[in-house]
PDB file of C-alpha atoms and ligand atoms in Angstrom:
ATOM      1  CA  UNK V   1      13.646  14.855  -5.760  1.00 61.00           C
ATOM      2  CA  UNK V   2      17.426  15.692  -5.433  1.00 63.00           C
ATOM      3  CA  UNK V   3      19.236  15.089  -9.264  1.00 63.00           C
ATOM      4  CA  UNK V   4      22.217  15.675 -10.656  1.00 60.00           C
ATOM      5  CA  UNK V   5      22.733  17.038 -14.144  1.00 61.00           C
ATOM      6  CA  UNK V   6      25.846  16.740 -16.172  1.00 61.00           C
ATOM      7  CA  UNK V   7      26.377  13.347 -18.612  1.00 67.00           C
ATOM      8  CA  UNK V   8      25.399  11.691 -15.274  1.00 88.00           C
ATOM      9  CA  UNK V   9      21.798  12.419 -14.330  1.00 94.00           C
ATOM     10  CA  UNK V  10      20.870  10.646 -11.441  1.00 97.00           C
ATOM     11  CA  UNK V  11      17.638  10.843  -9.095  1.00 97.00           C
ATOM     12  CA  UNK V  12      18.007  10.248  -5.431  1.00 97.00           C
ATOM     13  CA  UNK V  13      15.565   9.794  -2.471  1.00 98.00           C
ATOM     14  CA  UNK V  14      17.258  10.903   0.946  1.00 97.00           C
ATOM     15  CA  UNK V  15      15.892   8.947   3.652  1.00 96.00           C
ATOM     16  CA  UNK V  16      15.502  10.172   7.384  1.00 94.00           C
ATOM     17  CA  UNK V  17      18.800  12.788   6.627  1.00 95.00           C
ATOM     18  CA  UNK V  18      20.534   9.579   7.059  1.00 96.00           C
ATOM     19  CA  UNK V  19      21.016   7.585   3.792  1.00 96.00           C
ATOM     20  CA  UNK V  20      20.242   7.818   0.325  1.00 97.00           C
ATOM     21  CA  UNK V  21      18.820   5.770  -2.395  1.00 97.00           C
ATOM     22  CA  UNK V  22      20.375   6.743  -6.260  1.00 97.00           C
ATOM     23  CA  UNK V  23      18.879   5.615  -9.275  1.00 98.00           C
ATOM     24  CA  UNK V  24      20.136   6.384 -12.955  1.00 97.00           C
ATOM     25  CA  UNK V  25      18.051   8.432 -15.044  1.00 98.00           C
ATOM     26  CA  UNK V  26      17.602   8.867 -18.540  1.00 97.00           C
ATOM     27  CA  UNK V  27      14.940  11.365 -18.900  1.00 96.00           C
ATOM     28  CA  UNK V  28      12.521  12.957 -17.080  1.00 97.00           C
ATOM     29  CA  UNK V  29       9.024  12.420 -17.910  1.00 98.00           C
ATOM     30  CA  UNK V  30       6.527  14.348 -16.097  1.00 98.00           C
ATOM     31  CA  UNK V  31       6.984  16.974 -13.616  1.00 98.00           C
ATOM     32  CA  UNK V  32       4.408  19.055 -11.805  1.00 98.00           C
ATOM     33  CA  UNK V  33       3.427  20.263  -8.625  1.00 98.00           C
ATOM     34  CA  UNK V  34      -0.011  19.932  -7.192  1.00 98.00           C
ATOM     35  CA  UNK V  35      -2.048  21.290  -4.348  1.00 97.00           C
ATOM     36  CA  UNK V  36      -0.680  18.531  -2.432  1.00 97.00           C
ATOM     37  CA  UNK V  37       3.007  17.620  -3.494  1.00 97.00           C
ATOM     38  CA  UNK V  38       5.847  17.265  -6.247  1.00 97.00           C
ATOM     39  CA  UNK V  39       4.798  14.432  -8.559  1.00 98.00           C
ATOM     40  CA  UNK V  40       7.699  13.451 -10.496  1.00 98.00           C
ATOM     41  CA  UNK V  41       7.869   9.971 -13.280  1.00 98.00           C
ATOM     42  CA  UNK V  42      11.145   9.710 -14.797  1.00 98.00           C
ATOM     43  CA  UNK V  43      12.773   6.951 -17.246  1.00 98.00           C
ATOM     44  CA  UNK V  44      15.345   5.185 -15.404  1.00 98.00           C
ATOM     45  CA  UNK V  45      18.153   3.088 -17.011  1.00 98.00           C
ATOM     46  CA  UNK V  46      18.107   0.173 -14.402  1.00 98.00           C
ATOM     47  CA  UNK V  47      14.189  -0.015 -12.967  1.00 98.00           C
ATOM     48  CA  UNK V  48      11.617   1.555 -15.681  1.00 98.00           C
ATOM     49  CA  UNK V  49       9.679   4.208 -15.146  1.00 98.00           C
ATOM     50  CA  UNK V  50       9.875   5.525 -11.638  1.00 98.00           C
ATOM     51  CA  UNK V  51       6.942   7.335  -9.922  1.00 98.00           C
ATOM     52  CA  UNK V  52       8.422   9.963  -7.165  1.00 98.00           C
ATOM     53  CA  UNK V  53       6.456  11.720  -4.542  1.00 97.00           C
ATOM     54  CA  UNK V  54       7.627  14.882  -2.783  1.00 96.00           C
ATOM     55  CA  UNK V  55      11.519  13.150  -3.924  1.00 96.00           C
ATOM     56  CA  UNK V  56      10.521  10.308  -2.182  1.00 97.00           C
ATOM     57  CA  UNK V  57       9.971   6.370  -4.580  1.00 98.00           C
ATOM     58  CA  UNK V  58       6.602   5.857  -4.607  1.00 98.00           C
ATOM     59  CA  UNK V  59       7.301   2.661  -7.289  1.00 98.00           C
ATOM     60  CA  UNK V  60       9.685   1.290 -10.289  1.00 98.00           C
ATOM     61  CA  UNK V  61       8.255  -0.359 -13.405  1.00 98.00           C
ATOM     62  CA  UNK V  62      10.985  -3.544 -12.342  1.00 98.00           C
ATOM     63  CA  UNK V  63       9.643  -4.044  -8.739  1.00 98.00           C
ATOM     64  CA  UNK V  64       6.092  -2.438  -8.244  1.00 98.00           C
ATOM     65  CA  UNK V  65       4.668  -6.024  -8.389  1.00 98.00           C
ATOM     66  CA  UNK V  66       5.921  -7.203  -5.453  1.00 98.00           C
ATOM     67  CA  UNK V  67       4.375  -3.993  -3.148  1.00 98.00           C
ATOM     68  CA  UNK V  68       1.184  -4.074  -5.195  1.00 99.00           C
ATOM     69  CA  UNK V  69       0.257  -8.226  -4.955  1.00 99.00           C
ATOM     70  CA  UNK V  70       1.271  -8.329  -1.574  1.00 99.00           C
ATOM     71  CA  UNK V  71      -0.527  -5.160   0.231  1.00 99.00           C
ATOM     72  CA  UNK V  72      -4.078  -6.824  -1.989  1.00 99.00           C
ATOM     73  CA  UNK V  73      -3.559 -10.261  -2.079  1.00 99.00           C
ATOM     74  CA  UNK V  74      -3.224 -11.541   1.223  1.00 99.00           C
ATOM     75  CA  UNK V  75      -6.223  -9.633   2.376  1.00 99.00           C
ATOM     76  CA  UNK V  76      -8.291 -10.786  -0.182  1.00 98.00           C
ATOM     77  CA  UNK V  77      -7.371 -14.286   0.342  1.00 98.00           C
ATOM     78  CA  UNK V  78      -8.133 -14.184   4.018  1.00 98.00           C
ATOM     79  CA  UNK V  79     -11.086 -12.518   3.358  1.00 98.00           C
ATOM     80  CA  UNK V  80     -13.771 -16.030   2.286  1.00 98.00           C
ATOM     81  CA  UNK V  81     -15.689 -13.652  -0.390  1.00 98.00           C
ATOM     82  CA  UNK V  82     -14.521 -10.334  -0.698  1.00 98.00           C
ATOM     83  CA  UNK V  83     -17.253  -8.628  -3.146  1.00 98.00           C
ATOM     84  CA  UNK V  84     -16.772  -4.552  -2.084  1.00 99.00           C
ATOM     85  CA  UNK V  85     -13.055  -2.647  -1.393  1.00 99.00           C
ATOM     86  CA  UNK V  86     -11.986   0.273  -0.689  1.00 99.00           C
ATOM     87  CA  UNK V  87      -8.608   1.644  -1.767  1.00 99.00           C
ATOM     88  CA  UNK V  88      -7.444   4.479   0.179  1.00 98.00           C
ATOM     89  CA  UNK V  89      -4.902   6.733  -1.883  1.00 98.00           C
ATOM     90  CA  UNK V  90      -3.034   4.116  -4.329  1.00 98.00           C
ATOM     91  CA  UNK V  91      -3.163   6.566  -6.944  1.00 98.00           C
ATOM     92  CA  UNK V  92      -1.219   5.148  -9.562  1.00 98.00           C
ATOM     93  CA  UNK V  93      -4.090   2.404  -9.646  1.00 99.00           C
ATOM     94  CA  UNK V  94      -1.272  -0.592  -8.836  1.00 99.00           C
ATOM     95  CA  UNK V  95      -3.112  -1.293  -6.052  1.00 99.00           C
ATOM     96  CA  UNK V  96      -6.593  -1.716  -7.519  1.00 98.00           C
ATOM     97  CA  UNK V  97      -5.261  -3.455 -10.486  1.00 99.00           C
ATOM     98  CA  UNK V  98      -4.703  -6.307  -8.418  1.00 99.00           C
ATOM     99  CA  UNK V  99      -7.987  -6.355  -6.477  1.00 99.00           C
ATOM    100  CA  UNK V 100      -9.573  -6.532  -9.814  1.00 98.00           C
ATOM    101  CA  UNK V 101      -7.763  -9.855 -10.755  1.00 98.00           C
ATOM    102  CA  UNK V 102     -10.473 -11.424  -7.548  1.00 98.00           C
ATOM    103  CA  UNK V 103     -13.560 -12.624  -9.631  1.00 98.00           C
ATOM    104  CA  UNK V 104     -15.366 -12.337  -6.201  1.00 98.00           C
ATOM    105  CA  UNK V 105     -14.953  -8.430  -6.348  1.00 98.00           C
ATOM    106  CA  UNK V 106     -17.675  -7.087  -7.949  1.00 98.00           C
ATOM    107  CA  UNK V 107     -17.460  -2.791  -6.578  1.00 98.00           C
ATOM    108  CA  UNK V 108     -14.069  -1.097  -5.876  1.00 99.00           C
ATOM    109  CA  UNK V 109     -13.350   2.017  -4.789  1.00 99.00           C
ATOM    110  CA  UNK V 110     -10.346   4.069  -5.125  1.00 98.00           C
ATOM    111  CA  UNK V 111     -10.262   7.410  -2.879  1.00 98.00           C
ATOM    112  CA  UNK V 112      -7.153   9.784  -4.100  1.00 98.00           C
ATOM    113  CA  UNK V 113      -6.552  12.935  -2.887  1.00 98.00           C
ATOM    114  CA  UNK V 114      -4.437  14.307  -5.628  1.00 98.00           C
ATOM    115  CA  UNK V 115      -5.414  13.565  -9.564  1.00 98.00           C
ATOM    116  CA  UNK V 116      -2.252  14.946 -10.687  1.00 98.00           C
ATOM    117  CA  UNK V 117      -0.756  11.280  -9.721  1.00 98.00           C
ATOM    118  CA  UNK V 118      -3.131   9.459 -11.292  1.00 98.00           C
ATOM    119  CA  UNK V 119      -3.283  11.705 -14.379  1.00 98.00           C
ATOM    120  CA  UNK V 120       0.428  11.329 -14.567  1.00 98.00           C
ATOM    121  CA  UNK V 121       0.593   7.749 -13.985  1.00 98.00           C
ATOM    122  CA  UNK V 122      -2.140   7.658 -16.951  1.00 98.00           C
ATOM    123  CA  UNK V 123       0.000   8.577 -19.597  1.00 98.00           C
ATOM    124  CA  UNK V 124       3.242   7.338 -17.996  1.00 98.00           C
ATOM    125  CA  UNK V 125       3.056   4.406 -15.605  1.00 98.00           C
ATOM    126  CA  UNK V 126       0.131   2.617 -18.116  1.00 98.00           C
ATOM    127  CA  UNK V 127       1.343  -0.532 -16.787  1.00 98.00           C
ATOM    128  CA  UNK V 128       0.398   0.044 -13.414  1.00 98.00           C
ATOM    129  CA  UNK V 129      -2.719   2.301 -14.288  1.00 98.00           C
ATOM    130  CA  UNK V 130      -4.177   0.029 -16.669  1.00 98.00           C
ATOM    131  CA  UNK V 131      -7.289  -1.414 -14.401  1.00 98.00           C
ATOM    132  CA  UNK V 132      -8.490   2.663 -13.442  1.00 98.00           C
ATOM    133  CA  UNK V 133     -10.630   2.228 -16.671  1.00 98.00           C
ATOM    134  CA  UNK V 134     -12.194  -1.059 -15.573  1.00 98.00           C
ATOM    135  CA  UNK V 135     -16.307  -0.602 -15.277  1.00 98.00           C
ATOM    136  CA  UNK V 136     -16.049  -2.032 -11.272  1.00 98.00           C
ATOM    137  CA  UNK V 137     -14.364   0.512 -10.015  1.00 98.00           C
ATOM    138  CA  UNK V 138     -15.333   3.805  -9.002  1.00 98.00           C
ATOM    139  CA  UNK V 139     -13.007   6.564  -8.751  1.00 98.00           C
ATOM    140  CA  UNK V 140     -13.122   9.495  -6.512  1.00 98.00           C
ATOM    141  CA  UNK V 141     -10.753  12.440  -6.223  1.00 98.00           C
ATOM    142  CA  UNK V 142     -11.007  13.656  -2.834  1.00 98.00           C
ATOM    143  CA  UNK V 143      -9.886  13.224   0.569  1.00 98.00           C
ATOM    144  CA  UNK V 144      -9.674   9.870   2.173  1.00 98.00           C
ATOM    145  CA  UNK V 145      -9.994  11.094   5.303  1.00 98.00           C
ATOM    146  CA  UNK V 146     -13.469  12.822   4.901  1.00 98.00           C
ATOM    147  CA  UNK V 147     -14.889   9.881   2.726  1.00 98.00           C
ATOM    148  CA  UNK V 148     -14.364   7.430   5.161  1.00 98.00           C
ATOM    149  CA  UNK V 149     -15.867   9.880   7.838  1.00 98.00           C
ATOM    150  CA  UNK V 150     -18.914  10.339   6.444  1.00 98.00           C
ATOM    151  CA  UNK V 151     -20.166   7.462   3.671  1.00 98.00           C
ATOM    152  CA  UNK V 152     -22.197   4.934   4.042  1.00 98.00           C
ATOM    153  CA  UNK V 153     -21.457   2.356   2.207  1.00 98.00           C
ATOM    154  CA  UNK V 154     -19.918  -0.607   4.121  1.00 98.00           C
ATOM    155  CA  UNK V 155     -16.707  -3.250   2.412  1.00 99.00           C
ATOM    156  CA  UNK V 156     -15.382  -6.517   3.086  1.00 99.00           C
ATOM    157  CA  UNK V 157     -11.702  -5.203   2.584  1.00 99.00           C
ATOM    158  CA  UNK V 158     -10.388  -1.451   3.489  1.00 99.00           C
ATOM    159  CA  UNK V 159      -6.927  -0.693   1.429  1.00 98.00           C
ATOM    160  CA  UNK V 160      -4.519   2.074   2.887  1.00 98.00           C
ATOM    161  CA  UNK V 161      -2.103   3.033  -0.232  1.00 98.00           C
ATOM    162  CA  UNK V 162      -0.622   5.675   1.574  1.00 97.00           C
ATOM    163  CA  UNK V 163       3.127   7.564   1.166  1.00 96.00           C
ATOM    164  CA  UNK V 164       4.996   8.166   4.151  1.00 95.00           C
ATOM    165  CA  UNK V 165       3.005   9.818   7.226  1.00 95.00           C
ATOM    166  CA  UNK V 166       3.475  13.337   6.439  1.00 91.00           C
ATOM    167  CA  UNK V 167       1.397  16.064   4.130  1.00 91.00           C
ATOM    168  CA  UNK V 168      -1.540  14.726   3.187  1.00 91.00           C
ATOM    169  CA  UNK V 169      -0.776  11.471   4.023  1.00 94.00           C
ATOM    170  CA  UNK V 170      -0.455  12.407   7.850  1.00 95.00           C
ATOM    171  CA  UNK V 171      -4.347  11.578   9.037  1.00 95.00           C
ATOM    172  CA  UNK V 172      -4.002   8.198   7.655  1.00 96.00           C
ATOM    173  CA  UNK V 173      -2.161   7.446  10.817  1.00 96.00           C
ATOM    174  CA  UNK V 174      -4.276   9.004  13.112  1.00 96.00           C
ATOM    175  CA  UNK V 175      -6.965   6.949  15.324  1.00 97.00           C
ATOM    176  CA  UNK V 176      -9.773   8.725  14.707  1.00 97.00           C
ATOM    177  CA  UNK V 177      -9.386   7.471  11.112  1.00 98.00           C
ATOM    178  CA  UNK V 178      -8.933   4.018  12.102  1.00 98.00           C
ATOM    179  CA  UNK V 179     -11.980   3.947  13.381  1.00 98.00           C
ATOM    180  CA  UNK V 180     -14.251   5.361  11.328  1.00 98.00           C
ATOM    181  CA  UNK V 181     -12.160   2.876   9.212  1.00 98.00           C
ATOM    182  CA  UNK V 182     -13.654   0.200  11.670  1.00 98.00           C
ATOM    183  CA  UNK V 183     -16.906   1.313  11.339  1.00 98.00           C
ATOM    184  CA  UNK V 184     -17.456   1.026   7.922  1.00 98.00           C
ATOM    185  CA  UNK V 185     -16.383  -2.723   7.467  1.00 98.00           C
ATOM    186  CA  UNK V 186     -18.191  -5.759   6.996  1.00 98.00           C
ATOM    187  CA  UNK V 187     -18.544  -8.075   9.613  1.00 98.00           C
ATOM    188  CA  UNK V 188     -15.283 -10.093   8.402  1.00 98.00           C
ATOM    189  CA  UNK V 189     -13.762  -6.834   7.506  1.00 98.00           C
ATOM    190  CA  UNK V 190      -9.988  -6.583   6.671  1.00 99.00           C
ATOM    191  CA  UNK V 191      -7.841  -2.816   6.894  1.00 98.00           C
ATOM    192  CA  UNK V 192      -4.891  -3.493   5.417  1.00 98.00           C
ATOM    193  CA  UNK V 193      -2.254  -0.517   5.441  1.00 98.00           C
ATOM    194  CA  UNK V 194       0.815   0.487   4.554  1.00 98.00           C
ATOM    195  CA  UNK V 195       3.549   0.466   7.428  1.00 98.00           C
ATOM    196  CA  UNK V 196       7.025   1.842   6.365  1.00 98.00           C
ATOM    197  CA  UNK V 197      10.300   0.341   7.651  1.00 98.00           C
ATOM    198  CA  UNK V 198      11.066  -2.284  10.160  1.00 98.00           C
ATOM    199  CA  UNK V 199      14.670  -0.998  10.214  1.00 97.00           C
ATOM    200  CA  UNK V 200      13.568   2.882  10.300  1.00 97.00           C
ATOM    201  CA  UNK V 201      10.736   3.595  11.360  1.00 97.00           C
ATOM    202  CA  UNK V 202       9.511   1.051  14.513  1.00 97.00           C
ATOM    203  CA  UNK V 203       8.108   4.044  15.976  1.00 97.00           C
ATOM    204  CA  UNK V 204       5.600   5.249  13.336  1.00 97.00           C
ATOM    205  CA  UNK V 205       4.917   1.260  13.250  1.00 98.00           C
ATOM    206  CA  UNK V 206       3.888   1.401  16.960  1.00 98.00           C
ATOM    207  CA  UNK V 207       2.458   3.911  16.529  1.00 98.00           C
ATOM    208  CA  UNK V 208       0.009   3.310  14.050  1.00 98.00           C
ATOM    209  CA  UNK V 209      -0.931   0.006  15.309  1.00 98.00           C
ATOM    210  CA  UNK V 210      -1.742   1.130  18.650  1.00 98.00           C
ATOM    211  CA  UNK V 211      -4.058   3.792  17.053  1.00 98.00           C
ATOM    212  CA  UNK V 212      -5.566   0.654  15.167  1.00 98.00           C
ATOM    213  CA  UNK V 213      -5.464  -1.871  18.329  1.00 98.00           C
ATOM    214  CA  UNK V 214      -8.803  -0.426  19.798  1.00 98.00           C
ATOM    215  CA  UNK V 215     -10.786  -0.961  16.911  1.00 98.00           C
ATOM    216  CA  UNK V 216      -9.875  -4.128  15.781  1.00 98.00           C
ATOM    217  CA  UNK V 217      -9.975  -8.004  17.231  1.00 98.00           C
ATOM    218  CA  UNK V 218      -6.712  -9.266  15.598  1.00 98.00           C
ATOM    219  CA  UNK V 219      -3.796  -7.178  14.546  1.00 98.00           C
ATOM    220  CA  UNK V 220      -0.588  -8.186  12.874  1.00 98.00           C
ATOM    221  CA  UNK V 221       2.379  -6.760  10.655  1.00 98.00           C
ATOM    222  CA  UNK V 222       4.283  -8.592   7.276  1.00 98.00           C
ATOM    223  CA  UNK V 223       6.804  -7.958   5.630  1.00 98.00           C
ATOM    224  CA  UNK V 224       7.672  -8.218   1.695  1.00 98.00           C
ATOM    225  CA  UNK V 225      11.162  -7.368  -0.181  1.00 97.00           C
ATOM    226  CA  UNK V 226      10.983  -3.839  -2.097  1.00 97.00           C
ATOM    227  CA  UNK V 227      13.781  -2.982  -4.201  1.00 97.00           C
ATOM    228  CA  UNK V 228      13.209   0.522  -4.337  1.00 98.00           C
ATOM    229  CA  UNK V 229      12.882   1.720  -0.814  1.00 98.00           C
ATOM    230  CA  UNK V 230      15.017   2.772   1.518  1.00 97.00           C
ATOM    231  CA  UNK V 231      16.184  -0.413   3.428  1.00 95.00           C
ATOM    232  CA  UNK V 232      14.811  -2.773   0.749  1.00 96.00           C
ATOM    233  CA  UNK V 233      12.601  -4.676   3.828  1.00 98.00           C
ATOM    234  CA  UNK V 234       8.679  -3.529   4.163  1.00 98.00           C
ATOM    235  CA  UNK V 235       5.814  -3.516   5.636  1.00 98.00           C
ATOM    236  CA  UNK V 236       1.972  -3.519   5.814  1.00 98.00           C
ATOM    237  CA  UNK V 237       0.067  -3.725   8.758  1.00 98.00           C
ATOM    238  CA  UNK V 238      -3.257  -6.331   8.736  1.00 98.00           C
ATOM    239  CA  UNK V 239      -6.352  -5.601  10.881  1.00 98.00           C
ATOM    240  CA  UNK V 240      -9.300  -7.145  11.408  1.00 98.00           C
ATOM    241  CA  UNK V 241     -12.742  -7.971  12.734  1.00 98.00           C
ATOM    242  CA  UNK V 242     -11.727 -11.877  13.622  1.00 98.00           C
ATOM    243  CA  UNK V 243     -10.408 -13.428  10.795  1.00 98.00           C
ATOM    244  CA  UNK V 244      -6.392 -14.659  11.439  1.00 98.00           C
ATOM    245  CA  UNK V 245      -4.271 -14.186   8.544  1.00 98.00           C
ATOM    246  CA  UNK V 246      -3.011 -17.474   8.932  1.00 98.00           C
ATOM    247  CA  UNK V 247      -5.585 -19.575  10.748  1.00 98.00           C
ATOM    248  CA  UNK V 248      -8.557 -18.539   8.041  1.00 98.00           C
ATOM    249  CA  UNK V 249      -6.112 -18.475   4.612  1.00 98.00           C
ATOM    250  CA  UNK V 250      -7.106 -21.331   2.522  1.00 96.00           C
ATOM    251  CA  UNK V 251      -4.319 -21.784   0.514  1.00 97.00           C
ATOM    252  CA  UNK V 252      -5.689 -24.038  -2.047  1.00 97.00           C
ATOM    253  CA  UNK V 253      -8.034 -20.770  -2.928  1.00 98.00           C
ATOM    254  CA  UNK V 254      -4.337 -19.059  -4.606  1.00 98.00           C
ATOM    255  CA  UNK V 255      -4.318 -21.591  -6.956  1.00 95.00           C
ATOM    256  CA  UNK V 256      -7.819 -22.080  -7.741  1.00 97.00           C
ATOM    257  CA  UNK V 257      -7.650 -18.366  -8.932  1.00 98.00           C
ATOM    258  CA  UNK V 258      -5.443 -18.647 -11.348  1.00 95.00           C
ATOM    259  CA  UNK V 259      -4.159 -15.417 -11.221  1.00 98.00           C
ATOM    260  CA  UNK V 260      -0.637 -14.988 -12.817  1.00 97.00           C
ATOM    261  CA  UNK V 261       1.554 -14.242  -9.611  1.00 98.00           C
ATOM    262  CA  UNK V 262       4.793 -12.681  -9.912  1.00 98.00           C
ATOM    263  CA  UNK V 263       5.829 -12.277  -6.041  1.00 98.00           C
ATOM    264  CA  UNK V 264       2.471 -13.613  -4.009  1.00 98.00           C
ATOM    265  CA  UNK V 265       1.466 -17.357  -3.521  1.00 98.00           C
ATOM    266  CA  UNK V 266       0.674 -19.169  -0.705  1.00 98.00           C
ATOM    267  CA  UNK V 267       4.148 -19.896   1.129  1.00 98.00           C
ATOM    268  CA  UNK V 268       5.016 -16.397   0.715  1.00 98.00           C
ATOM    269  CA  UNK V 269       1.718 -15.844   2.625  1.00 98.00           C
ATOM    270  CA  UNK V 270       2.536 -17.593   5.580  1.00 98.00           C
ATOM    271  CA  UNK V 271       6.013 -16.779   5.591  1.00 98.00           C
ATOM    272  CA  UNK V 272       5.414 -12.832   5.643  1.00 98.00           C
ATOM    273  CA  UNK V 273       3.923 -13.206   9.099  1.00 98.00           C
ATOM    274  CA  UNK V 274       7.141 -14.360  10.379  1.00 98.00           C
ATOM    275  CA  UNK V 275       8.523 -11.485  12.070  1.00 98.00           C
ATOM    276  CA  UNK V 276      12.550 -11.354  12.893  1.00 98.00           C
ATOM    277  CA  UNK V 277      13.309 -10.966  16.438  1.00 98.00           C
ATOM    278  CA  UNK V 278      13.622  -7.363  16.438  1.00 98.00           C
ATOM    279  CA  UNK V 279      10.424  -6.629  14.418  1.00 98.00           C
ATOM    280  CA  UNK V 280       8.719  -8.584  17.002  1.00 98.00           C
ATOM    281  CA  UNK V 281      10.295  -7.134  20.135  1.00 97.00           C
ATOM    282  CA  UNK V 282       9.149  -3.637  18.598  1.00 95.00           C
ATOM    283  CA  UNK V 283       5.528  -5.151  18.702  1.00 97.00           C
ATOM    284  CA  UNK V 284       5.713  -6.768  21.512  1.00 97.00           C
ATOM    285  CA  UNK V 285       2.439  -5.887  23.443  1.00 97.00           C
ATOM    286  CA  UNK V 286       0.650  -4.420  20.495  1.00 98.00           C
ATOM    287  CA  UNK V 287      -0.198  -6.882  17.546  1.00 98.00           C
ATOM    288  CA  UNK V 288      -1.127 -10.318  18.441  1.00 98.00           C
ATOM    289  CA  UNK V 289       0.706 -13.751  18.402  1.00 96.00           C
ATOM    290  CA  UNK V 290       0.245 -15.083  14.894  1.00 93.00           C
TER     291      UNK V 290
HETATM  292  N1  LIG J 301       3.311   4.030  -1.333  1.00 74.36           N
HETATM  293  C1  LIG J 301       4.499   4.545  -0.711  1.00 74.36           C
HETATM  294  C2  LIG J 301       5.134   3.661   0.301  1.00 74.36           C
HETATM  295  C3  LIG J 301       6.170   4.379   1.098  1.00 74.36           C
HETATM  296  C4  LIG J 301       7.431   4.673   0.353  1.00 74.36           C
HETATM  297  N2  LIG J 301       8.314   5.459   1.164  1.00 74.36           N
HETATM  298  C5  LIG J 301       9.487   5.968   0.768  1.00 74.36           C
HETATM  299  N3  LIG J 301       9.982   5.695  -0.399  1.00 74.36           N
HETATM  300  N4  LIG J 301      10.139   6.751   1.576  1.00 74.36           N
HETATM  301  C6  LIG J 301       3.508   3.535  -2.621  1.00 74.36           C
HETATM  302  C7  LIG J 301       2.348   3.653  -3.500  1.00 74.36           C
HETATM  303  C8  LIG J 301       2.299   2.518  -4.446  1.00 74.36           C
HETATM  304  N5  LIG J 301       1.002   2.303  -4.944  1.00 74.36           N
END
């Protein structure tokens, strides 16, 4: 995290050595560093509180809801009953707040590495890490990686929360992960991960999906608006057993929940498969036609 003191504090997330992202702060609120990496939450003056991982935005109070709905909700409404997920990382519990809003979901569980983020997003971020107390979810602090190696338990929808593929975060891009990620699944299984920048990073993109293409029947990317991060367009990659993310959606399900949507609903669904002509050029070969 790079700030600047004086009457003018600002934090500021350098991206690649080739552009920055500044946001105005007010105060700091937590600062620590753990085994694995500095976990910063400062008070902003234009986006809420502001969750910071080794200096880079892990989410703002203003636009957290648009990353969090769309990396659980489309996989959960692809998915015809989801019952059991697993959350990999997500430690700020934004993530599994959503997949508890599905009625259907009746066993979560939330692998993070390092407690000090969800301790800090505890006190600080309780907007985001209000569901970590709900009696469905089980919550383990420990490696990802080794959990998914060696349990036994099998779900109906794998969650990758991950930062950016370096520290800890680095394995979560590798292909032996992905599948042991494809073994544990349910026969309609979903892996759902996140997949940095269209604009940045087509590279680690291709990457990663080619690591997942072996393991997996259909693979796709979408995209979603984040405020927050460097180039403001995103990404999560969607993998599965069978099921086509637009082919099996029933849309009429998204209403039928009545969950309270800020970002998500069932055009934006559909829409986020729609890949610009240079996302899809980058993919070309790897993912399939959607
Ligand atoms: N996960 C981090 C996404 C990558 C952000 N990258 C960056 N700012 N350079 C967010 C965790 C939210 N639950």
């Amino acid at each position: 995290m790079t700030t600047e003191t004086g009457p003018d504090l600002w934090v500021r997330e350098i991206y690649k050595g080739v552009m920055g992202l500044s946001f105005k702060v007010e105060k700091t609120l937590f600062s620590g560093h753990s085994p694995f990496q500095q976990v910063d939450v400062v008070k902003t003056a234009g986006h809420g509180a502001m969750l910071l991982n080794d200096g880079m935005v892990m989410l703002s109070e203003r636009d957290e809801f648009v990353y969090h709905e769309m990396i659980a909700h489309v996989p959960l409404f692809v998915h015809p009953h989801p019952e059991t997920v697993l959350v990999i990382g997500g430690g700020d519990g934004g993530t599994v707040r959503e997949v508890l809003k599905h009625s259907t979901v009746r066993r979560a569980v939330m692998v993070e590495i390092d407690e000090m983020v969800v301790e800090a997003c505890k006190k600080h971020l309780p907007s985001v890490s209000c569901a970590l107390d709900d009696p469905r979810l089980e919550l383990r602090i420990e490696d990802g990686v080794k959990f998914v190696a060696e349990t036994e338990e099998r779900f109906d929808v794998v969650v990758i929360d991950s930062t950016d593929p370096i520290g800890a975060a680095k394995p979560l891009f590798n292909r032996a992960f992905y599948e042991n990620v494809a073994g544990i699944l349910t026969e309609k299984g979903i892996l759902v991960s996140q997949a940095e920048s269209p604009f940045y990073d087509d590279e680690i993109q291709r990457a990663m999906l080619a690591n997942q293409r072996p393991y997996f029947k259909r693979l796709h990317l979408y995209l979603f608006a984040n405020l927050t991060y460097p180039g403001g367009l995103w990404s999560f990659g969607f993998a599965s057993r069978g099921l086509c993310p637009a082919q099996d959606f029933v849309a009429g399900r998204v209403a039928a929940s009545a969950i309270d949507f800020r970002y998500y609903n069932a055009d934006v669904h559909r829409a986020a498969f729609a890949l610009p002509t240079f996302v899809a050029k980058t993919l070309r070969g790897i993912t399939d036609p959607i």
